[in-house]
Coordinates of C-alpha atoms in Angstrom, one line a residue:
Chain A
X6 CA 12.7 -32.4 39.2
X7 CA 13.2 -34.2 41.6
X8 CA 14.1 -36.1 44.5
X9 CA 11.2 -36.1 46.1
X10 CA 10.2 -38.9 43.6
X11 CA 11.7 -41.6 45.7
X12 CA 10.0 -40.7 48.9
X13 CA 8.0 -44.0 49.7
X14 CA 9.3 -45.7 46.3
X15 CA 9.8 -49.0 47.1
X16 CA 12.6 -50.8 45.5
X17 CA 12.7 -54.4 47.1
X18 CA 13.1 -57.0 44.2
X19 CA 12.4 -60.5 44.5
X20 CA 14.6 -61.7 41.9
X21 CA 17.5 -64.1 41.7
X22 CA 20.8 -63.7 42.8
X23 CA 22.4 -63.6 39.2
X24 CA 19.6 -62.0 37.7
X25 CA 20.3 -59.0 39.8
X26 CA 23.8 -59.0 39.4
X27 CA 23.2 -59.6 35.8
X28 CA 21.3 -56.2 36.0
X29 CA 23.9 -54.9 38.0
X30 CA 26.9 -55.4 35.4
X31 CA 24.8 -53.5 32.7
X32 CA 24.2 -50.2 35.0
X33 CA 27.8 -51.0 36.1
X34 CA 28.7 -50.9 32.2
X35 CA 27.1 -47.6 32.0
X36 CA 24.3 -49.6 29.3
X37 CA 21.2 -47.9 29.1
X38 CA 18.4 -49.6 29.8
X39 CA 15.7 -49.5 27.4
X40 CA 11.8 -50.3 27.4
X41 CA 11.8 -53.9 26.6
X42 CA 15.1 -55.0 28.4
X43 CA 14.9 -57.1 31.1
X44 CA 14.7 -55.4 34.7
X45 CA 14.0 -56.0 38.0
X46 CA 10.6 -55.1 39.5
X47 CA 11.9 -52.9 41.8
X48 CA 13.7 -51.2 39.1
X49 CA 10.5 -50.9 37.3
X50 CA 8.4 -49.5 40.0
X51 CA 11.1 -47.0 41.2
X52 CA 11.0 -45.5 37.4
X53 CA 7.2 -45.3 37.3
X54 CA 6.8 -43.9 40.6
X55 CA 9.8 -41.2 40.6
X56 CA 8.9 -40.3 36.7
X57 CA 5.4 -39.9 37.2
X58 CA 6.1 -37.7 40.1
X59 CA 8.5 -35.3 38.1
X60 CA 5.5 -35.4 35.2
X61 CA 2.6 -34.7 37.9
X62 CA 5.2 -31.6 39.1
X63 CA 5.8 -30.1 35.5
X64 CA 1.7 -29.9 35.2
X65 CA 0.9 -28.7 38.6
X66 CA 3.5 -26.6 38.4
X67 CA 2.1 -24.8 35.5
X68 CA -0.6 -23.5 37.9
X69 CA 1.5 -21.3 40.4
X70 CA 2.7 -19.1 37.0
X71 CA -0.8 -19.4 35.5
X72 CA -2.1 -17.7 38.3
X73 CA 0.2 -14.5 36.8
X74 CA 0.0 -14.7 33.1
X75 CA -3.0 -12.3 32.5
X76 CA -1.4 -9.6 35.5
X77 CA 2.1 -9.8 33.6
X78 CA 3.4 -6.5 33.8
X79 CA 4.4 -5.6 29.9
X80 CA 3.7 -7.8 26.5
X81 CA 7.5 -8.8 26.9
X82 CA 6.9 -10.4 30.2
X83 CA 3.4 -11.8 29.1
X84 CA 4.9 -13.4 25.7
X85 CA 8.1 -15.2 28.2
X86 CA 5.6 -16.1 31.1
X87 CA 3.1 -18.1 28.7
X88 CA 5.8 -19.7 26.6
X89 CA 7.4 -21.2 30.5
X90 CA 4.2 -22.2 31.3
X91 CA 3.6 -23.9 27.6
X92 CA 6.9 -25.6 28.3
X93 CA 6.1 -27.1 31.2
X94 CA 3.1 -28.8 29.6
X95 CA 5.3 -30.2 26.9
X96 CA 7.9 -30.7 29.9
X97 CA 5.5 -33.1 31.7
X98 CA 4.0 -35.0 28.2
X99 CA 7.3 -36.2 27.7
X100 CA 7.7 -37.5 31.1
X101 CA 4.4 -39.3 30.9
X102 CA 5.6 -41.0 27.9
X103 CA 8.9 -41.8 29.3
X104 CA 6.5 -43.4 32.1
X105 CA 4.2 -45.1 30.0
X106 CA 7.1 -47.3 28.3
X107 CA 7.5 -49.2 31.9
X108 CA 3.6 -50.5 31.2
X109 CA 1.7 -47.6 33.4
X110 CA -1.1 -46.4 31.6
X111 CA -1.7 -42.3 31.3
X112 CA -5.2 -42.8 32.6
X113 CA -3.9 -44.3 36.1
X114 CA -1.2 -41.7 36.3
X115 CA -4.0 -39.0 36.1
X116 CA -6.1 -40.6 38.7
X117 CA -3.6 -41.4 41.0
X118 CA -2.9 -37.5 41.0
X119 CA -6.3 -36.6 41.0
X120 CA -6.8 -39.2 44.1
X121 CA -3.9 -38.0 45.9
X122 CA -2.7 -40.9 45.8
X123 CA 0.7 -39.8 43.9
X124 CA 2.8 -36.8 45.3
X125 CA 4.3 -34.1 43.4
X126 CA 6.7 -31.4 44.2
X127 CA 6.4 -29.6 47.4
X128 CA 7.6 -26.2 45.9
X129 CA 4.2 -26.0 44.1
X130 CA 1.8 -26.4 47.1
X131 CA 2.9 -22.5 48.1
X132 CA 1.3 -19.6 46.5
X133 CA 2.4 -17.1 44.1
X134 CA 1.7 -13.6 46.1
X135 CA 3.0 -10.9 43.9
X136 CA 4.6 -10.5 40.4
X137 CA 8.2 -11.3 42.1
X138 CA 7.4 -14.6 42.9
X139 CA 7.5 -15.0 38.7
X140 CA 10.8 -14.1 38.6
X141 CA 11.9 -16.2 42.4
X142 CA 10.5 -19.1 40.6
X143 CA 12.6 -18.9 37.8
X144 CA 15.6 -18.1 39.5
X145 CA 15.6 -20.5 42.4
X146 CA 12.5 -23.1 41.4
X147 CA 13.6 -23.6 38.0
X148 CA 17.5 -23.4 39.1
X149 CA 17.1 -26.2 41.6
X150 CA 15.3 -28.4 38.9
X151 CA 18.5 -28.1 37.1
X152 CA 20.3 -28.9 39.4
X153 CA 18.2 -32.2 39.8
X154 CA 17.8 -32.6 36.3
X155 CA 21.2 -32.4 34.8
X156 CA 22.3 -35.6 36.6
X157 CA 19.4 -37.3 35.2
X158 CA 20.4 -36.6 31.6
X159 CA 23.1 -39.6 32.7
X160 CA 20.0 -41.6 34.2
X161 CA 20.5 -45.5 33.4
X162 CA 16.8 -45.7 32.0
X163 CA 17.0 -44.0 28.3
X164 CA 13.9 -42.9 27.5
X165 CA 14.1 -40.7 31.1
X166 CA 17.4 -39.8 30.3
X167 CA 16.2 -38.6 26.8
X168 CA 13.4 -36.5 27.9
X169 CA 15.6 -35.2 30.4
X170 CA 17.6 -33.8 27.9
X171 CA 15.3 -32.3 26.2
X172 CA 13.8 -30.4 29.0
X173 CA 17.5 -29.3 30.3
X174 CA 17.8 -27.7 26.5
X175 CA 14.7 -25.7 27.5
X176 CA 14.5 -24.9 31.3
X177 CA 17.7 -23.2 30.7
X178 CA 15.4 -20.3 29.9
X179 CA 13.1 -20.6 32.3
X180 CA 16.1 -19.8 35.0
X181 CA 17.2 -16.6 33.2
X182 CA 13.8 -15.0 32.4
X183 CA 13.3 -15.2 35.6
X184 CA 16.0 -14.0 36.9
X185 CA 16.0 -11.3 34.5
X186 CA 12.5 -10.4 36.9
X187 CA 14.5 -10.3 40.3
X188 CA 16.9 -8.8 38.7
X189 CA 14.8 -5.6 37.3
X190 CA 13.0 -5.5 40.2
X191 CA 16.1 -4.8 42.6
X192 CA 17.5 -2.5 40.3
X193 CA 13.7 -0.9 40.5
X194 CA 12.5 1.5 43.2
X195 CA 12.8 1.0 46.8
X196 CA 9.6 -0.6 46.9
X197 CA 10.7 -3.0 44.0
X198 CA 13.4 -4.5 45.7
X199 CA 11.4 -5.0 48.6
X200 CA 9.2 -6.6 46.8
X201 CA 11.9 -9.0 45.4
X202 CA 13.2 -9.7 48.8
X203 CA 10.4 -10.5 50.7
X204 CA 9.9 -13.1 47.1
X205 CA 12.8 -14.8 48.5
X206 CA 12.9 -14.7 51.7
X207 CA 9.3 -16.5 51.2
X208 CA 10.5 -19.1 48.2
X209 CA 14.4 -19.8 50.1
X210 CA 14.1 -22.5 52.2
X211 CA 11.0 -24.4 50.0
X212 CA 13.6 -24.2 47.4
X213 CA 16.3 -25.5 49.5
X214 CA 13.9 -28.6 50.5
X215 CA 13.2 -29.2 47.0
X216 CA 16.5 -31.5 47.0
X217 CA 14.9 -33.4 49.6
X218 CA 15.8 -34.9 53.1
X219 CA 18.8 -35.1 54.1
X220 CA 20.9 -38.1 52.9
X221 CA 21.0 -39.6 56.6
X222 CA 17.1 -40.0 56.4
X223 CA 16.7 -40.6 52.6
X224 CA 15.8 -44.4 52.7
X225 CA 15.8 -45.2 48.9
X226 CA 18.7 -43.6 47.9
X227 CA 21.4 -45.9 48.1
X228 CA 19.6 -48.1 46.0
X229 CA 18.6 -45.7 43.0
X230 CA 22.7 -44.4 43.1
X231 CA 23.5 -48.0 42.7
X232 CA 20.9 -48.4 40.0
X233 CA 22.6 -45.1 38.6
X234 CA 18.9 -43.8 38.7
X235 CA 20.7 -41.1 41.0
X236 CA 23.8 -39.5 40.5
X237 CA 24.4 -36.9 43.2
X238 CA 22.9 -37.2 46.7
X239 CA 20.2 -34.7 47.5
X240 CA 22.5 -33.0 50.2
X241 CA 24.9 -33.1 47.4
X242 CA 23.0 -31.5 44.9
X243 CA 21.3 -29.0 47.5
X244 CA 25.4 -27.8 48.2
X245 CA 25.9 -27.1 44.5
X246 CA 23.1 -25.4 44.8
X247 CA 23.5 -23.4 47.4
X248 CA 27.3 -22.7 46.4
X249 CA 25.7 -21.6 42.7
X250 CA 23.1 -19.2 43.6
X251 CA 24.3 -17.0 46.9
X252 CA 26.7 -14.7 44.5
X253 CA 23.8 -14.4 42.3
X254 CA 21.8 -13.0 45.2
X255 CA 24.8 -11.0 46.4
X256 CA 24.8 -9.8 42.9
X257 CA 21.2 -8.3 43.2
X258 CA 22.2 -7.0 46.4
X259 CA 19.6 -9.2 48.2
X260 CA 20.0 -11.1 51.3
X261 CA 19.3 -15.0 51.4
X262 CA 17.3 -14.9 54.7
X263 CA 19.2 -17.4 56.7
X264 CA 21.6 -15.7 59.4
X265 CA 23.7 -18.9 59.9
X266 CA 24.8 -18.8 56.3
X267 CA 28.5 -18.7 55.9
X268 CA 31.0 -19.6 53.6
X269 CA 33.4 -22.0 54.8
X270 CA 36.9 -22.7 53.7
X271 CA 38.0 -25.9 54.2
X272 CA 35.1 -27.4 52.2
X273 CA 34.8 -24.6 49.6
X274 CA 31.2 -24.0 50.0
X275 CA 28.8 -22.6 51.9
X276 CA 27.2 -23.7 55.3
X277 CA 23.8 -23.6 55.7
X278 CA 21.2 -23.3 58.3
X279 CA 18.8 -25.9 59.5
X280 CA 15.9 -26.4 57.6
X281 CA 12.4 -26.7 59.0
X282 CA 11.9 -30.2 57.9
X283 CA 8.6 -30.5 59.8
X284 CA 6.9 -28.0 57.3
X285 CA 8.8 -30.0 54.9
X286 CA 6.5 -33.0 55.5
X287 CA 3.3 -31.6 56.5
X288 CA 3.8 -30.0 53.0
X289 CA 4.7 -33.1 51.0
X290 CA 1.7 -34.9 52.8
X291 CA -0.6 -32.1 51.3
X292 CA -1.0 -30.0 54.2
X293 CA 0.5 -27.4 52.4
X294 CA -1.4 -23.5 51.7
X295 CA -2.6 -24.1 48.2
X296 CA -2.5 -28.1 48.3
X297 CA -6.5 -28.6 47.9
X298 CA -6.6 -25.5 45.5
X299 CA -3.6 -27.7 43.1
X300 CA -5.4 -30.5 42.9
X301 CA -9.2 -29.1 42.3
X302 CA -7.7 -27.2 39.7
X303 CA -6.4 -30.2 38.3
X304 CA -9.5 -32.5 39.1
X305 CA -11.6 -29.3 37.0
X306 CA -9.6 -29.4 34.2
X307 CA -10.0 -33.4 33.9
X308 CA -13.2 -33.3 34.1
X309 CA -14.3 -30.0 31.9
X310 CA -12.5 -31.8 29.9
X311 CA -14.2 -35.2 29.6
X312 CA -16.6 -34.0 26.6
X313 CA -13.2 -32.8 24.8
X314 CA -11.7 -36.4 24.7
X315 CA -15.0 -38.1 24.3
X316 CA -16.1 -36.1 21.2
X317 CA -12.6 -36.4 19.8
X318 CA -13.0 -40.0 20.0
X319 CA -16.7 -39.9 18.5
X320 CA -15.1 -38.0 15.5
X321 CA -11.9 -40.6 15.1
X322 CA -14.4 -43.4 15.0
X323 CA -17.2 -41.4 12.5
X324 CA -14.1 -41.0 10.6
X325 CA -13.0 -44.1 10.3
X326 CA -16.0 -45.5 9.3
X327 CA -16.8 -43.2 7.0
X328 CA -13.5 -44.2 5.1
X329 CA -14.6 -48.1 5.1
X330 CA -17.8 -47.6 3.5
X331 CA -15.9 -45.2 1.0
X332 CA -13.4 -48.0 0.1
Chain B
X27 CA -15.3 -42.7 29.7
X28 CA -14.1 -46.3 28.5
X29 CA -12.1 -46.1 25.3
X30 CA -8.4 -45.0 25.8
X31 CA -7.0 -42.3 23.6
X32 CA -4.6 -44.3 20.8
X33 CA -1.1 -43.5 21.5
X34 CA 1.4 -42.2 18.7
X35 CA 5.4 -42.1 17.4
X36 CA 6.5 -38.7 16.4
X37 CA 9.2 -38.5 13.7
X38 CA 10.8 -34.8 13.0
X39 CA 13.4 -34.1 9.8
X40 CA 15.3 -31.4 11.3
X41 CA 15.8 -29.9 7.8
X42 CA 16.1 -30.9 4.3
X43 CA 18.7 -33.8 3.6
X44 CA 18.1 -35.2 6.8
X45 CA 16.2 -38.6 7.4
X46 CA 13.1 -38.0 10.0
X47 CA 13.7 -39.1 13.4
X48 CA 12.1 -40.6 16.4
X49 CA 11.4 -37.8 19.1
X50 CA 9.2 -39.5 21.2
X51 CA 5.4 -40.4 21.4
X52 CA 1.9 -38.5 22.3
X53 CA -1.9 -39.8 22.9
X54 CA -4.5 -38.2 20.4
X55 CA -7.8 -39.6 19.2
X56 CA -7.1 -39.7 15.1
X57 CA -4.0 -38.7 12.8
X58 CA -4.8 -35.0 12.3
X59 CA -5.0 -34.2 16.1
X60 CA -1.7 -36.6 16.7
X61 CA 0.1 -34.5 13.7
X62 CA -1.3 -31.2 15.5
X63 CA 0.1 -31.7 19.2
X64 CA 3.3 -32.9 17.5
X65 CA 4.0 -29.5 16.4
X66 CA 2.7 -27.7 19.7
X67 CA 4.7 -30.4 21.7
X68 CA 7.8 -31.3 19.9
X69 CA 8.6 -28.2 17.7
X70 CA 8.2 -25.1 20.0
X71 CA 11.8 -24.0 19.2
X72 CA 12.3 -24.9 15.5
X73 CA 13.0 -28.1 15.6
X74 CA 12.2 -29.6 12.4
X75 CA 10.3 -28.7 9.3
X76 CA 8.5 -32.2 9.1
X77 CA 6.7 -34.5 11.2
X78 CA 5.3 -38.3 10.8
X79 CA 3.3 -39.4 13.0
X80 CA 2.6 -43.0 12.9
X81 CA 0.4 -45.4 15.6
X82 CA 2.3 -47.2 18.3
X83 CA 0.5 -50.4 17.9
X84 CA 1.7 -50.2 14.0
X85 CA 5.2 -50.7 15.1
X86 CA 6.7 -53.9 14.8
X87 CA 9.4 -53.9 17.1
X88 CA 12.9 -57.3 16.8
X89 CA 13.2 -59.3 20.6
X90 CA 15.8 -57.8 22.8
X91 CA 15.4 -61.8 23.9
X92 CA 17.2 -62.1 20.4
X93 CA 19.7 -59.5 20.7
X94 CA 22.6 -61.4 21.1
X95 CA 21.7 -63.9 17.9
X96 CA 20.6 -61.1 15.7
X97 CA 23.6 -58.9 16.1
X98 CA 26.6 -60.1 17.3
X99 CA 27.0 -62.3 14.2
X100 CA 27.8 -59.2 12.5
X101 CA 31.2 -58.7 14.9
X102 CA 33.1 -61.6 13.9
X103 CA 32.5 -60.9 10.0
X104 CA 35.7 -58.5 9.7
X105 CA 35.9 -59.6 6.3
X106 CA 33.2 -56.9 5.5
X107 CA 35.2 -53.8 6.9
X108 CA 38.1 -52.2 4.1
X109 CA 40.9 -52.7 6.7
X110 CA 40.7 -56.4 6.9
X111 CA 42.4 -56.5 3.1
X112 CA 45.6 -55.3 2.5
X113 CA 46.8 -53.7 -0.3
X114 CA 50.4 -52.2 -0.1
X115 CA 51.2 -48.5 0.0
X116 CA 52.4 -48.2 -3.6
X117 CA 49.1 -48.4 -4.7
X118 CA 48.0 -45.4 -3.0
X119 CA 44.6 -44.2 -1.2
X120 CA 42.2 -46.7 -2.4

């Protein structure tokens, strides 16, 4: 998703003068850059750090829906809610591999998430309360990866830009199923729509922070627009946002819980708000509810796992030898 | 755990009369899991009704060092396009 890749990326280069503005006239040129192309260090590391982020989010994220799949209310729901959640797996497979072609290995992706070391989306370190929250994370979750991810389909790396599109193609679902939830809900019984409404009143303003700081405090950004790595500013992208998704909540008849919320005129947009930004970093440091839970559940699942890979290699190798004494 | 888990290339032919094409790349241990999560991870949403799946490391891959002598030769050879030659209107669509 998301912008939250670049916080602490570090994109200092060392290189030479023309070397860099070599660089420069290719992202200038709108040339992709590709895996074995030349590129500066900084450029590198920015990648690995920011894609590996987005690839830890898609699997973590996988975990605040997972938590619903088995209390889905109908078959219909059941069937859309494991087919998200299946996407996102493929979703964040695609962005390891992306990843890997800068020379970072899967293994020290998975331990630098399993360490802590390497941060992941915010948004999934809140937990999923009631069946509504299904459908708020579709709506606004999902809709503000969009937002992010679009953009990124234009990204001057191409294999991120080509994964990108690939997941754009499919998230596009993930936004209406669940908005098709709210949606039911609000239309439902008085207790229904209360249900939905205190969803967003809980998921609004994490979704909102999704985009990020605000572009005065957003250190690495300039960088990573000039490296076309970023298109759109995160208060950029959390306007569209905003300006996309308030006449969908009028539509539902909800109320986006932020009294200073008004449209304004002369920009054609809304205005917003402040937003709590010191939740925002106690929550991207992992102080957040369900942080520990995220990553235990991931650290489990690594190492339940262990006797999968390690038999799977066992038969690979039985395998193969088997076929060189048969020759 | 010390051995890694070989990485693959996914090809997919979208249908019949199409040439199979790179959709990106997966880990798995030996060819029939690698041909396995290609389907679950590249072809959720009909995609394709084939898949190849060779090993990375089997890929032998020209220099982008030696872009510029490989390819650009090519652009100066206009000689190999139909509209370098001309042939006059008379003779109609050739």
């Amino acid at each position: 998703m998301y912008s939250q890749g670049l916080i602490g990326a570090d994109g200092r280069t060392e290189e030479t003068p023309e070397f860099l503005a070599r660089f420069q006239k290719r992202i200038d040129a709108e040339e992709k850059i590709e895996p074995k192309d030349e590129m500066p260090e900084g450029y590198r590391r920015t990648l690995i750090r920011q894609i590996g982020q987005h690839a830890h989010s898609e699997i973590v994220g996988m975990l605040p829906e997972g938590n619903w799949i088995t209390r889905a209310p109908s078959l219909r729901r059941k069937a859309a809610l494991l087919a998200k959640v299946q996407d996102e797996g493929g979703h964040g497979l695609y962005l390891y591999s992306a990843a890997e072609t800068l020379g970072v290995s899967r293994e020290e992706m998975t331990e630098e998430l399993l360490s802590g070391k390497a941060k992941y989306s915010s948004i999934f370190n809140y937990p999923t309360l009631s069946w509504a929250d299904m459908g708020t994370i579709g709506w606004l979750v999902d809709g503000a990866a969009i937002m992010n991810q679009i953009p990124l389909c234009r990204c001057s790396f191409g294999p991120y830009a080509r994964a990108m599109i690939r997941v754009c193609k499919e998230e596009s679902f993930h936004q209406r199923q669940g908005y098709e939830i709210v949606m039911t809900l609000a239309q439902g019984t008085p207790e229904q729509k209360a249900m939905a409404q205190d969803s967003l009143n809980r998921w609004w303003w994490p979704s909102l922070m999704m985009f990020g700081p605000h572009d005065a405090d957003s250190q690495h950004s300039d960088q990573s627009m000039a490296w076309k790595i970023k298109r759109f500013t995160n208060d950029e992208l959390r306007q569209k946002f905003i300006d996309a998704t308030v006449p969908q909540a009028e539509y539902l008849g909800l109320t986006i819980p932020d009294p200073d919320l008004k449209w304004n005129e002369d920009k054609g947009g809304y205005d917003h708000g402040p937003i709590d930004w010191d939740e925002f970093w106690r929550v991207v440091k992992g102080h957040g509810p369900m942080a520990k839970d995220r990553i235990k559940a991931r650290k489990k699942a690594w190492d339940d796992g262990a006797w999968v890979r390690e038999a799977a290699l066992a038969h690979a190798e039985k395998r193969r030898a088997r076929k060189i004494a048969a020759e | 755990m010390t051995a890694t888990i070989p990485l693959w290339e996914v090809f997919i032919r979208p249908r019949n009369g199409l040439a199979h094409k790179h959709v990106g790349s997966l880990h798995a241990a030996d060819e029939v899991m690698a041909l396995q999560s290609a389907r679950d991870v590249y072809t959720r949403r009909g995609e394709g009704n084939s898949i190849w799946v060779v090993p990375s490391a089997a890929i032998t891959a020209s220099d982008p060092d030696q872009t510029a002598e490989n390819f650009e030769p090519t652009a100066d050879k206009i000689y190999r396009h139909p509209t370098f030659y001309e042939i006059p209107e008379d003779v109609g669509h050739m």
